[in-house]
Every structure is written in C-alpha cells, then in structure tokens.
XYZ file of C-alpha atoms in Angstrom:
667
model
C 0.108 0.154 0.244
C 0.950 4.008 -1.017
C 2.355 5.362 2.935
C 3.026 8.945 0.985
C 0.734 10.819 -1.189
C 2.253 14.045 -3.157
C -1.145 16.855 -3.687
C 0.073 18.445 -6.921
C -3.113 20.343 -6.076
C -3.874 23.004 -4.371
C -8.181 24.266 -2.848
C -10.542 21.884 -1.913
C -9.747 19.149 -3.960
C -6.282 19.015 -1.994
C -8.312 19.314 0.773
C -10.480 16.277 -0.259
C -7.605 14.143 -0.597
C -5.764 14.822 2.641
C -9.110 14.116 4.148
C -9.433 10.050 2.883
C -5.497 10.112 2.774
C -5.499 10.611 6.700
C -8.828 7.865 6.647
C -6.632 5.544 5.447
C -3.173 6.223 6.935
C -1.376 7.622 5.401
C 0.722 10.777 4.917
C 0.273 14.003 3.125
C 2.279 16.638 1.516
C 1.136 19.774 0.490
C 2.502 21.935 -2.321
C 1.859 25.317 -2.783
C 2.672 28.629 -4.074
C 3.366 32.120 -2.872
C 0.076 33.363 -3.047
C -1.335 29.824 -0.583
C 1.511 30.084 1.561
C -0.990 30.214 4.639
C -3.789 28.472 2.488
C -6.182 24.371 4.083
C -4.718 22.378 2.431
C -0.998 23.539 3.390
C -2.945 23.250 7.298
C -4.382 19.867 7.276
C -1.614 18.003 4.937
C 1.080 16.886 7.240
C 4.265 18.626 4.748
C 3.847 21.263 3.055
C 6.788 22.648 -0.288
C 7.029 25.472 -1.458
C 6.551 25.572 -5.702
C 6.849 29.558 -5.847
C 5.519 32.375 -6.688
C 1.559 32.601 -6.981
C 1.506 31.847 -10.856
C 0.807 28.499 -11.908
C 2.831 28.661 -14.731
C 5.916 29.266 -11.822
C 4.551 26.834 -9.941
C 1.437 23.870 -9.748
C 2.708 22.605 -13.641
C 5.872 23.159 -13.900
C 6.384 19.109 -13.466
C 10.724 19.915 -12.787
C 9.623 21.839 -9.189
C 7.271 19.004 -8.550
C 9.993 16.189 -8.778
C 12.028 17.968 -6.782
C 9.155 18.703 -4.255
C 8.624 14.675 -3.892
C 12.568 13.762 -3.577
C 12.532 16.583 -0.929
C 9.443 14.654 1.244
C 10.446 11.098 -0.083
C 6.581 9.864 -1.555
C 6.359 7.260 -2.776
C 3.209 8.471 -5.162
C 0.705 11.600 -6.562
C -2.292 12.604 -6.737
C -3.163 14.770 -9.090
C -6.846 16.678 -8.020
C -8.075 18.552 -10.986
C -6.512 20.625 -13.494
C -2.679 22.328 -13.089
C -0.966 17.970 -14.338
C -3.922 15.529 -13.793
C -3.861 14.697 -17.513
C -0.650 15.330 -18.621
C 0.886 12.724 -20.048
C 4.270 13.990 -19.801
C 3.962 14.651 -16.364
C 2.366 11.219 -15.984
C 5.350 9.103 -17.557
C 7.917 11.824 -15.733
C 6.658 10.428 -12.098
C 6.694 6.363 -14.569
C 10.212 7.487 -15.601
C 11.017 8.456 -11.794
C 9.897 4.923 -9.668
C 6.250 7.566 -8.463
C 3.043 6.153 -8.372
C 0.029 8.527 -10.294
C -2.830 8.292 -8.722
C -4.785 7.830 -12.304
C -5.242 6.659 -15.367
C -2.053 5.468 -17.881
C 0.382 7.108 -19.766
C -1.466 6.231 -23.212
C -4.423 6.505 -21.829
C -3.937 10.182 -20.505
C -2.370 10.107 -24.322
C -5.661 9.113 -25.858
C -8.602 10.370 -24.079
C -6.761 13.929 -22.257
C -6.110 14.872 -25.649
C -9.856 16.136 -27.590
C -9.683 15.716 -30.767
C -7.710 11.930 -30.246
C -10.036 11.073 -27.506
C -13.179 12.026 -31.001
C -10.947 10.045 -33.351
C -10.820 7.081 -31.074
C -14.402 7.473 -30.240
C -15.248 8.158 -33.381
C -13.549 4.371 -34.012
C -15.172 2.279 -31.396
C -18.396 2.764 -33.476
C -19.304 5.282 -30.049
C -21.914 8.278 -31.517
C -19.550 12.131 -31.913
C -20.792 15.266 -32.047
C -20.073 15.991 -35.563
C -16.486 18.540 -35.779
C -13.818 19.252 -37.203
C -11.050 17.089 -35.361
C -7.525 18.462 -36.970
C -5.395 20.672 -35.462
C -6.334 25.171 -36.445
C -3.776 27.330 -36.950
C -5.669 31.248 -38.221
C -8.987 33.015 -37.386
C -9.642 32.937 -41.220
C -9.918 28.647 -40.841
C -11.385 28.728 -38.158
C -14.279 30.720 -39.343
C -14.177 29.181 -42.431
C -14.303 25.735 -40.657
C -17.435 26.530 -38.484
C -18.951 28.710 -41.995
C -18.118 24.734 -43.173
C -19.954 22.928 -39.822
C -23.125 25.722 -39.847
C -23.636 27.750 -37.131
C -23.528 27.517 -33.731
C -19.944 25.912 -33.082
C -18.515 25.537 -30.038
C -14.777 25.913 -30.289
C -12.946 24.184 -27.943
C -9.408 24.068 -26.533
C -7.974 20.088 -27.122
C -5.401 20.415 -24.021
C -8.808 22.421 -22.116
C -11.369 21.791 -19.197
C -13.266 23.369 -15.770
C -15.407 26.100 -18.780
C -11.673 27.130 -20.097
C -10.370 27.998 -23.555
C -13.898 27.353 -24.543
C -15.968 29.674 -27.033
C -19.642 29.508 -28.504
C -19.621 31.096 -32.092
C -22.781 31.849 -34.338
C -21.334 33.594 -36.962
C -18.114 34.054 -38.496
C -16.894 37.066 -36.969
C -17.839 35.026 -33.301
C -15.720 32.519 -35.081
C -12.710 34.647 -35.428
C -12.688 36.846 -32.283
C -13.640 33.215 -29.938
C -10.299 30.998 -31.798
C -8.445 33.521 -30.711
C -9.512 34.258 -26.853
C -9.705 30.235 -26.845
C -6.369 29.416 -28.472
C -4.847 32.744 -25.314
C -6.587 31.033 -22.675
C -5.926 27.247 -23.128
C -1.870 28.658 -23.800
C -1.795 30.129 -20.228
C -3.993 27.555 -18.506
C -2.632 24.776 -20.138
C 0.570 25.424 -22.000
C -0.896 24.405 -25.430
C -3.222 26.227 -27.191
C -4.707 23.577 -30.090
C -7.706 24.522 -30.584
C -10.568 22.009 -32.497
C -14.789 23.118 -33.405
C -17.685 21.009 -33.625
C -21.094 21.513 -33.680
C -22.700 23.577 -30.827
C -26.058 21.252 -30.325
C -29.287 22.869 -29.063
C -31.709 22.425 -26.287
C -28.095 19.866 -24.962
C -28.531 18.753 -21.031
C -24.801 17.733 -20.249
C -24.912 14.221 -18.690
C -21.355 12.543 -18.196
C -20.803 8.602 -16.706
C -18.525 8.132 -13.885
C -16.710 5.233 -14.852
C -13.896 3.374 -12.191
C -11.170 0.444 -13.201
C -8.762 -1.315 -12.081
C -5.296 -2.870 -13.047
C -6.516 -6.885 -14.077
C -8.813 -5.024 -16.643
C -12.392 -4.246 -14.516
C -13.941 -1.275 -14.904
C -17.789 -0.318 -14.360
C -20.012 2.512 -14.535
C -21.076 4.617 -11.538
C -24.267 5.638 -12.879
C -24.537 9.981 -14.107
C -24.510 12.722 -13.144
C -26.616 15.572 -14.541
C -24.385 19.133 -15.416
C -26.965 21.286 -17.222
C -27.004 24.394 -15.215
C -23.766 25.734 -16.774
C -22.822 30.011 -17.272
C -20.090 30.541 -19.775
C -19.099 26.273 -20.375
C -18.937 25.758 -16.315
C -20.201 24.042 -14.403
C -22.769 25.623 -11.599
C -24.858 23.447 -10.162
C -25.179 19.233 -10.919
C -26.678 16.264 -9.664
C -26.967 12.385 -9.912
C -28.521 10.586 -11.122
C -30.267 12.684 -13.910
C -33.725 13.581 -14.193
C -34.074 13.162 -17.568
C -32.854 9.465 -17.693
C -34.930 6.884 -18.217
C -32.850 3.277 -17.280
C -32.319 2.071 -21.066
C -31.099 4.966 -21.668
C -28.468 4.910 -18.158
C -27.796 1.588 -19.489
C -26.697 2.002 -22.702
C -24.293 5.477 -21.751
C -23.075 3.187 -19.049
C -21.581 0.765 -21.250
C -20.692 2.327 -24.374
C -18.645 4.388 -21.626
C -17.232 1.458 -20.726
C -16.691 -0.203 -23.417
C -14.084 3.065 -24.256
C -12.418 2.806 -21.046
C -11.076 -0.157 -21.865
C -10.338 0.199 -25.532
C -7.362 2.275 -23.847
C -6.672 -0.236 -21.287
C -8.339 3.512 -19.149
C -7.491 1.694 -15.310
C -8.212 4.172 -11.813
C -11.526 7.106 -11.586
C -12.620 8.985 -14.707
C -15.634 10.554 -17.111
C -17.304 10.154 -20.152
C -19.899 13.231 -20.740
C -22.058 13.371 -23.403
C -24.591 16.222 -25.413
C -27.788 14.496 -25.124
C -31.342 15.979 -26.665
C -34.095 16.074 -25.560
C -34.616 12.567 -28.057
C -32.914 10.660 -25.288
C -30.150 10.680 -27.998
C -26.211 11.255 -26.972
C -22.836 12.058 -28.797
C -19.735 11.580 -26.679
C -18.190 15.086 -26.026
C -14.776 14.133 -24.440
C -12.867 11.563 -21.825
C -12.231 13.568 -18.291
C -9.233 11.382 -16.880
C -9.061 12.321 -13.904
C -11.207 12.976 -10.395
C -13.790 15.962 -11.588
C -15.203 18.449 -9.401
C -18.157 17.468 -9.145
C -17.927 13.278 -8.316
C -18.929 13.657 -4.759
C -22.491 13.511 -5.814
C -21.748 10.576 -6.734
C -20.363 9.405 -3.579
C -22.914 10.352 -2.484
C -25.372 8.433 -3.706
C -23.632 5.301 -4.134
C -21.281 5.654 -0.803
C -18.322 4.694 -2.448
C -15.351 6.972 -1.738
C -13.727 7.571 -5.514
C -10.190 9.009 -3.713
C -10.284 5.431 -1.763
C -10.803 3.727 -4.843
C -8.391 5.202 -6.843
C -5.499 5.244 -4.490
C -5.956 0.828 -4.032
C -6.304 0.531 -7.443
C -2.896 2.622 -7.469
C -1.381 0.413 -5.219
C -2.435 -2.872 -7.568
C -5.431 -3.477 -6.224
C -8.671 -5.294 -7.826
C -11.847 -3.547 -7.231
C -14.151 -5.251 -4.161
C -17.269 -4.377 -5.951
C -18.903 -5.663 -9.797
C -21.397 -3.839 -10.987
C -23.745 -5.757 -10.246
C -23.351 -4.498 -6.460
C -23.313 -1.200 -7.849
C -26.402 1.024 -6.298
C -27.961 4.286 -6.938
C -29.890 4.853 -2.999
C -31.940 8.841 -3.221
C -30.684 11.755 -4.480
C -27.685 14.121 -4.402
C -27.205 18.327 -5.563
C -24.013 19.719 -6.052
C -24.255 23.764 -5.998
C -20.535 25.358 -6.453
C -20.251 28.517 -4.480
C -17.449 30.649 -6.576
C -16.812 34.337 -5.829
C -17.718 35.595 -8.210
C -20.365 38.776 -8.425
C -23.776 37.771 -10.056
C -25.059 41.861 -9.767
C -22.425 42.398 -12.247
C -22.510 38.673 -14.714
C -21.306 36.864 -12.544
C -18.019 38.820 -12.601
C -14.862 37.468 -10.363
C -14.308 39.393 -7.244
C -11.510 38.941 -5.227
C -10.138 40.239 -1.744
C -10.545 38.984 1.759
C -13.364 36.487 3.475
C -14.207 38.322 6.544
C -16.629 35.810 7.431
C -17.118 32.212 6.255
C -19.480 29.831 8.520
C -20.819 26.919 6.846
C -23.971 25.397 7.247
C -23.594 21.838 9.513
C -21.854 19.126 8.525
C -23.982 15.087 8.180
C -27.137 13.803 8.698
C -29.799 16.640 9.968
C -33.100 15.977 11.572
C -34.988 15.170 8.555
C -32.728 12.278 7.743
C -30.727 14.694 4.802
C -26.957 15.187 4.411
C -25.461 17.983 3.614
C -21.744 17.956 2.464
C -19.480 20.718 2.152
C -16.269 20.609 0.433
C -13.493 23.040 0.716
C -10.383 25.283 0.857
C -10.785 27.993 2.460
C -10.893 29.350 5.837
C -12.409 32.575 7.815
C -10.676 35.545 7.634
C -8.663 34.231 3.700
C -7.893 35.537 0.855
C -9.020 34.528 -2.298
C -6.472 35.397 -4.951
C -6.952 36.496 -8.570
C -4.404 34.213 -9.833
C -7.000 31.150 -9.222
C -9.621 29.709 -10.033
C -13.086 31.790 -8.350
C -14.619 27.907 -6.857
C -15.347 29.314 -2.267
C -16.915 25.451 -1.986
C -18.776 22.679 -3.403
C -21.873 22.499 -0.989
C -23.850 19.441 -1.858
C -26.820 17.908 0.094
C -28.898 13.935 -0.047
C -31.821 13.600 -0.341
C -34.348 9.897 -1.050
C -35.589 11.236 -3.972
C -34.732 15.247 -6.041
C -37.291 17.823 -4.435
C -36.102 16.082 -0.511
C -32.612 17.052 -1.563
C -33.379 20.341 -3.381
C -35.549 21.203 0.027
C -32.673 20.485 1.992
C -29.964 22.409 -0.270
C -32.044 25.170 -0.316
C -31.547 25.954 3.943
C -28.237 24.702 4.003
C -27.855 28.353 1.540
C -29.590 29.674 3.957
C -27.268 28.575 6.630
C -23.836 29.445 4.712
C -22.344 33.102 5.771
C -20.408 34.341 3.270
C -18.317 38.241 3.534
C -15.651 40.013 1.861
C -16.236 39.252 -1.633
C -19.196 39.244 -3.653
C -20.391 35.358 -4.139
C -22.731 33.785 -5.609
C -24.868 32.656 -3.309
C -27.876 34.378 -3.859
C -28.038 33.274 -7.740
C -28.307 30.038 -6.126
C -30.968 29.609 -4.036
C -32.382 31.408 -6.342
C -32.399 28.810 -8.760
C -33.266 25.977 -5.647
C -36.233 27.874 -5.842
C -37.283 28.195 -9.658
C -39.844 26.001 -11.225
C -38.505 24.730 -14.147
C -35.331 23.355 -11.786
C -37.566 21.620 -9.736
C -39.576 20.442 -12.053
C -36.245 19.289 -14.210
C -36.848 20.847 -17.719
C -32.625 21.714 -17.559
C -30.453 22.741 -20.763
C -27.103 23.860 -20.799
C -28.795 26.938 -21.629
C -31.079 27.062 -18.681
C -28.882 29.670 -17.061
C -29.091 32.499 -20.122
C -32.858 31.440 -20.453
C -33.425 31.844 -17.367
C -31.798 35.039 -16.507
C -31.516 36.694 -19.300
C -30.663 39.998 -18.240
C -28.487 39.105 -15.894
C -29.674 37.776 -12.697
C -30.754 40.945 -9.900
C -32.734 41.449 -6.832
C -34.811 38.206 -5.950
C -37.938 40.382 -5.095
C -40.129 39.074 -1.915
C -43.616 37.147 -2.727
C -46.705 39.468 -0.808
C -46.551 35.871 1.783
C -42.508 36.533 1.773
C -42.680 40.432 2.334
C -44.409 40.245 5.319
C -42.987 37.379 6.683
C -39.756 39.731 6.253
C -41.222 42.556 7.663
C -42.183 41.133 11.112
C -39.016 39.606 10.797
C -37.384 43.086 10.503
C -39.705 45.202 13.017
C -38.882 41.881 15.741
C -34.824 42.904 15.100
C -36.010 46.496 15.874
C -37.830 45.332 18.264
C -34.791 43.662 20.223
C -31.990 46.510 19.895
C -34.906 48.866 20.527
C -34.796 46.340 24.132
C -31.362 46.330 24.506
C -30.434 50.499 23.693
C -33.222 50.680 26.767
C -32.251 48.432 29.373
C -28.381 49.413 28.520
C -29.568 53.070 29.510
C -30.615 52.368 32.265
C -34.264 53.421 30.885
C -36.695 50.236 32.198
C -36.226 47.865 34.537
C -35.552 44.009 33.549
C -39.422 43.571 34.744
C -42.404 42.121 31.873
C -44.164 44.129 30.328
C -46.087 44.645 26.889
C -45.394 46.664 24.249
C -47.579 48.012 21.105
C -46.067 48.869 18.397
C -47.060 50.899 15.420
C -44.571 51.269 12.711
C -43.674 51.144 8.791
C -41.256 48.743 7.413
C -39.879 50.161 4.591
C -39.098 46.117 2.018
C -37.009 48.366 -0.788
C -39.598 49.813 -1.499
C -42.389 48.985 -0.111
C -43.918 49.310 2.643
C -45.799 47.304 5.195
C -47.749 48.889 8.465
C -47.907 46.852 11.136
C -48.647 46.435 15.031
C -46.747 44.807 16.829
C -47.228 43.116 20.275
C -44.652 41.845 21.693
C -43.733 40.179 24.863
C -40.898 38.507 26.962
C -41.724 35.439 26.002
C -44.218 36.514 22.614
C -44.125 38.294 19.324
C -46.960 38.824 17.502
C -47.114 41.507 14.337
C -50.544 42.322 12.844
C -50.284 43.159 8.598
C -53.648 46.757 8.127
C -55.110 43.741 5.832
C -55.886 41.085 8.932
C -53.385 38.799 9.231
C -51.173 37.611 11.645
C -48.016 35.883 12.446
C -46.981 35.089 15.673
C -42.600 35.116 15.910
C -40.767 33.060 18.271
C -36.953 33.716 17.745
C -34.016 33.244 20.476
C -32.056 36.076 18.282
C -29.746 38.824 20.408
C -28.558 41.840 18.843
C -24.798 41.150 17.388
C -25.845 37.248 15.904
C -25.687 37.510 12.093
C -27.451 34.623 11.698
C -31.234 33.009 13.240
C -33.449 30.438 12.461
C -37.183 31.926 12.907
C -40.368 30.565 12.931
C -42.630 32.287 11.523
C -46.201 31.693 11.498
C -45.423 28.691 11.837
C -42.236 28.172 9.293
C -38.684 28.098 9.936
C -37.043 31.224 8.205
C -32.953 31.300 8.009
C -32.097 34.552 7.701
C -28.839 36.074 7.326
C -29.559 39.732 9.508
C -26.749 43.005 9.015
C -27.229 45.972 11.093
C -26.286 49.914 10.450
C -27.847 52.433 12.579
C -30.882 53.112 10.012
C -31.374 49.898 8.525
C -31.815 45.755 8.773
C -30.503 44.250 5.692
C -31.981 40.717 6.067
C -30.788 37.903 2.977
C -32.825 34.519 2.596
C -33.910 32.173 -0.906
C -32.086 34.595 -2.811
C -33.406 37.903 -1.599
C -31.361 40.533 -0.549
C -33.081 43.288 1.098
C -32.882 46.597 3.123
C -35.881 47.040 5.678
C -35.983 50.345 7.851
C -38.117 49.972 9.769
C -40.004 53.860 11.190
C -42.691 54.773 13.059
C -45.878 56.010 11.370
C -44.512 59.947 11.499
C -41.101 59.213 10.278
C -42.472 56.663 6.886
C -44.610 60.295 6.512
C -42.282 62.829 6.588
C -39.325 60.024 4.667
C -41.806 59.139 1.861
C -40.831 63.532 1.443
C -37.251 63.284 0.790
C -35.910 63.297 -2.517
C -34.440 59.822 -4.244
C -30.019 60.804 -4.256
C -29.481 59.292 -7.355
C -26.644 57.905 -8.416
C -23.327 58.856 -10.685
C -23.152 59.261 -14.689
C -21.184 56.425 -15.750
C -22.302 55.986 -18.807
C -19.624 58.329 -20.944
C -16.939 55.719 -19.213
C -15.686 52.094 -19.587
C -14.840 51.228 -15.645
C -13.453 47.734 -15.335
C -15.834 45.209 -14.181
C -13.484 43.123 -12.498
C -10.250 43.398 -10.468
C -7.461 41.788 -12.878
C -4.960 42.039 -14.974
C -5.835 44.923 -18.969
C -3.859 42.105 -21.207
C -5.094 44.696 -24.085
C -6.458 48.057 -25.488
C -8.553 47.243 -29.133
C -8.378 51.092 -29.681
C -6.944 55.067 -29.179
C -7.501 58.170 -28.505
C -10.085 59.678 -31.406
C -11.254 56.427 -32.628
C -15.077 55.937 -33.107
C -16.165 52.880 -31.933
C -20.230 51.077 -33.450
C -22.344 49.797 -30.118
C -20.604 45.816 -29.074
C -16.873 46.734 -30.497
C -14.848 45.207 -28.602
C -12.481 47.688 -26.667
C -10.590 46.200 -24.239
C -9.544 42.533 -22.864
C -9.279 42.012 -18.721
C -8.122 39.184 -17.892
C -8.766 37.179 -14.400
C -8.578 34.295 -12.460
C -7.692 32.572 -15.740
C -10.985 33.553 -17.757
C -10.323 36.128 -20.515
C -13.551 38.750 -20.500
C -13.856 41.157 -22.845
C -15.454 44.755 -22.610
C -17.421 46.043 -25.371
C -19.116 49.748 -26.446
C -22.207 49.431 -25.190
C -23.391 52.938 -27.625
C -22.027 54.697 -30.556
C -18.652 56.863 -29.032
C -15.497 58.572 -29.914
C -12.653 57.199 -27.435
C -11.400 60.908 -25.487
C -8.980 59.483 -23.200
C -7.363 56.058 -21.724
C -6.314 55.925 -18.974
C -4.936 52.838 -18.024
C -2.239 50.315 -19.998
C -1.958 46.986 -21.223
C -0.568 45.208 -18.237
C -1.820 46.659 -15.414
C -3.611 45.811 -12.885
C -7.216 46.912 -12.170
C -9.441 47.524 -9.396
C -13.832 47.074 -9.649
C -14.671 49.858 -11.314
C -11.442 51.608 -11.527
C -11.897 54.004 -15.367
C -10.461 52.261 -18.364
C -11.601 55.549 -20.823
C -13.969 58.266 -21.001
C -16.362 58.786 -24.159
C -16.941 62.411 -25.860
C-alpha cells in the first residue's frame, strides 16, 4: 500500500484528498505557491513544500518543481486532483520514469483520451456516437471561421487540452468564430500550456450528462451512474446532480456500457468521466473523456456510498476492485452547488478579497434524514486570490428523492455565511426555488434563458414580504429593548408594548402593529393578517432562525444605524422600521441618484488589462471590442454599449485594475 501521497494541487480538492488519505492512515504532502502560503490545504497536510511564485505556470504546472518536492519529502505516490497537471501525459510519464506511483490512469490512456481531438477519433473508430465537427488542428482565425461555416452555426470552439470551461467559446457567425478562436487559444495557452483548438457542432437544447467510470489494473471497468451538469454559465458547471432527472433506465444503461467500452479500448484504470451531450429525444453524443477525478464527484459518492479517492488509491496500489457492476446501487438523490467568488449582480464576474466571515452550514445527517456535505479549501480570514479558479466551496445535499435534496440544499444555502467578497450564494438560492429547475426541465442554456438580463434582485412575493417585515420589526424591537436596558430607562420586569410601525422593505411599505412580551411576539398587518414570531435572536447575531407563522426561516442579518439588511432564499432586502410619522416624512425626501458613468468604461472586476483595442480619437460602434481583462485565468472582452468617440485612455496593457477603475472615457 502507498505510504505517502504528494498532492500536486491546491484548494478544496487537495483538502479532499488529505481527508481520505488520513482515514486510510496514509501521510500527505502539500505543495504551495507564494499566494497559498497560508492556505487550508497547507495546514491540513502532514508536510508542505513551497514551489514558486503565484502564477500557476511558475509553480503548480511546472513538472520539475513537483518532482523536486517529491524528492525532498520521499513521497511514493502523487495524486493530481483536477486541473493543473492532472491530465498531463508528460507529468505521468515523468513520475513513471522516477518510480513514483501516479494515482490516475496509465500514460497511454491520458494521451489518447485527455486530448480532445484524439479521443474523438478513437470514439468514432470504436463506434461511439460523436458530435459532428472538425478534429484537425486549426492554425488561424480565418481558417476557424471557414471551418465553422462549413459545419454550420452555431459551433463550439474548444481547447484540445481544455477543461473547467477554460478555452471554450460558442460562435454564431464568422466574426464570433474569429474572435472566439483567438480568445480560446489565449486562454488555453495560459491555463494548460497548449493552445491547440478544434471546432464541433453546438447541439441546441442540449443537456450535459456524464458517466462516472472506475477501473482497476486487472481489466475490470464499471460505471457508477450518471451526473447531470446542465446548469452552466460560460461553459462552466454551477450546479450538478446525480442521478439525472431526464434519463430512463434504458438510456442510463446504454450510456454506461458505451462509456465502459470506450475506457476498455484504451486500457483505462482509476476514476474517469465520459461526458455526453444529450438532446430532447435522449439521443446522446460523446463529447470527451476526463482522465481524472471530476469536481462534481461528491454527488456520485453520496448516491453510491463509494469513496472515489479511496478507490483511486487502492487501484494505484494494484488492488482489484472489491465490487462488480451488479453491486453498484444508486440510492436517493444528491445536489452539488458550486460556491464561487464571483458577483452575480455583475454578470458573474470574478471577485477577490479577504473572507471576513466564512461559516458553512452544519455537515452530516440532519434531523429530517437529509445529509449536508461541504468540500472547501478556504477559511474565515483567508484570502481569495486572482491567480486561481474562483471556487470557494462545493456544498452538497442528499435526500431520499430529488425534491428533498433540493429543499435541503435551499436550507443549507440559507445557513451559509460568506462576507468580504462578492459571491453567488443568492443566485444558487434562487435556482433552488426556480420552478423549471424543480421540475427538471434543464438544458445548458438554463441560466441564459431564465436570467436573460442577468441575475438581479429576487423580489419577495406577498407572503415572503410579510414574513420579512415581521422579522425586521422584531429585530428592531429587540435592538430598542437592548438599548433601553443598557441606558437604564426600563427595568428588567416583564411588560407588554403595543408598537405601530411602518416597515419599508425595498421600495414597498408594510404597516403593522407589533405586540411584544418577553416570551411572545405577534405582528398584525393592515389587511388583518397576523403572524406569530418565535426567535432567540439577540443583537450581534448575524444568522438566526425565526419561526414565523409556523414556518422556520433562516435569515442572515446585518444591522446599520438606520437599516436592517435581510438575506433569505436569494432575496437581499434592506428594511427600514419607522414610526408612522417618520415614514410620512421620509416619503417627502428626494431620492439620491447614482453618479453618471455612461461616458466611461469601468473595469467590472479585479484583473489584469491584457489589451486595449482602440486609441484616443477612435470612433467606436455598439458591440465593438474595447479592451480585454484577464481574471482568474479567464479572458473577458469589454465592449462598447453604444456608438461614440474615445476621448481618453487612462490605463495601459499590463496594468492591474480594481473593480470600477476607469479604463477609458467617451466624448
């Protein structure tokens, strides 16, 4: 058995491998860059080795630095996690030459299936259904446009060595094909050190469904069901689930057997994933094979009870699989939500900074029998860097059926506190409440179709507005009572107070009468609705469960001098509790207007300005590319919103920019 594993990765996946290795009694070694000196994976491993500067191409993907760390620590095996060197055949070959066990598939399988172009050719030869496309290498943007046009728009432009949504673009015409080719090429070069690009037909109304395979070194290969990964934005998965709400047993079996056959053709062992695109008629087409552990592997673990990291270690040690295909049973339903450091109100652009508060929900079996799991690589007080993927955590839920798993996820998201950076918790919560999602009517276009204008504030319905107004009034009363006790104006004896208040929730007023005692609170609204409120909330608590009208509501609370911020189920509301007279006067106050930035191009995220496409004095048209900003390994092209003339450019290519820093001005 392996005795010491070096984890050639960082963040949550490194922590995930450490957890299983410790349970197996195996020592672990972390590697870290300058940016990760205080990272959680460094703290949790038994040893840690510094491997270089923050950029991954100077640290995490430099093979010689990883080999040197192995020599320093005496590790006899390496787990690559996902991304970085996980699908790099040169790395696996270098480990083999050095006599180090690679906890992954054989070199030949990585070469064959890790390369998107080669894998598609092999799949075609093996009789696997594949998406129409051009599998040859493409050298120029004009050639890309010509090929795309011959395939027929829309097309998907993809990096051959890609993964995680990096180096992928959808093009609907020649201009987008040229632009997408160059952006994909640049991202692929930066992220993987390999800028080869290919093009395939983009299937409309598609579902992204993948099969988990697992093989040993004795010729045994089996499949562990499927995962639905259709909720994506920018070709990167956001919410995954297992099993898929769309597949029937016959399709599941056909996809699984085809995935196993493909793995056997290349002599595959270890954990791997065969990805398919599935249309509305359940026709499925091979996309690619990921010769590594997937980000979303926890949902498979939750429905099968199989620890995939443990199996990878045992397979790498030469052990045969201890179970067969007939032993694999899918029980219940699991959901994974990827919590990202990105601002959903700014079109999901990356956010960086310090986690001033990071408090996940309680893990393990819940009172109702559901299960919560949180895989993370961060901690409160830690910093989210601009150099790496923006994922903070993978929150997972399990239930006996899909509805209970979704409901458990919604509750867990409400109880997840993250402050200090922009994050997508409100968006994830809103998806759990989305009826189309709950009905299982998914496609990879879900986010674009359900949020065509981008994600905006979730507005409460009438019932939710009353509940939040009652909570705001209760909080206001508790704060006033505490202040009065501190000032000594009232004693500690019990008393009942009748309070008439107007709660401004967002832009809507709710008049209510709050009847309070030490042990009971009720709010009566103008329409006669009365809500009983039970809570143990005290000033200073930032998360509390309120029982309102018999319903438990977990609310995040932030107090300021004149307002109460409440966040629940994707809603982010500012409540102001006023007396009727103050509310009357407040209605007369003029509304403060935001500054006019219509003649400025502001940087929407922290990042590096890689290029400026215009010069001072240039006339630009609506939609024209103005500048490109790179953040967290993704290129973001900034375009003109309207026709105009550039009057001033304030920055230069190579500059590091903050959020809302001015790039250029228009006349």
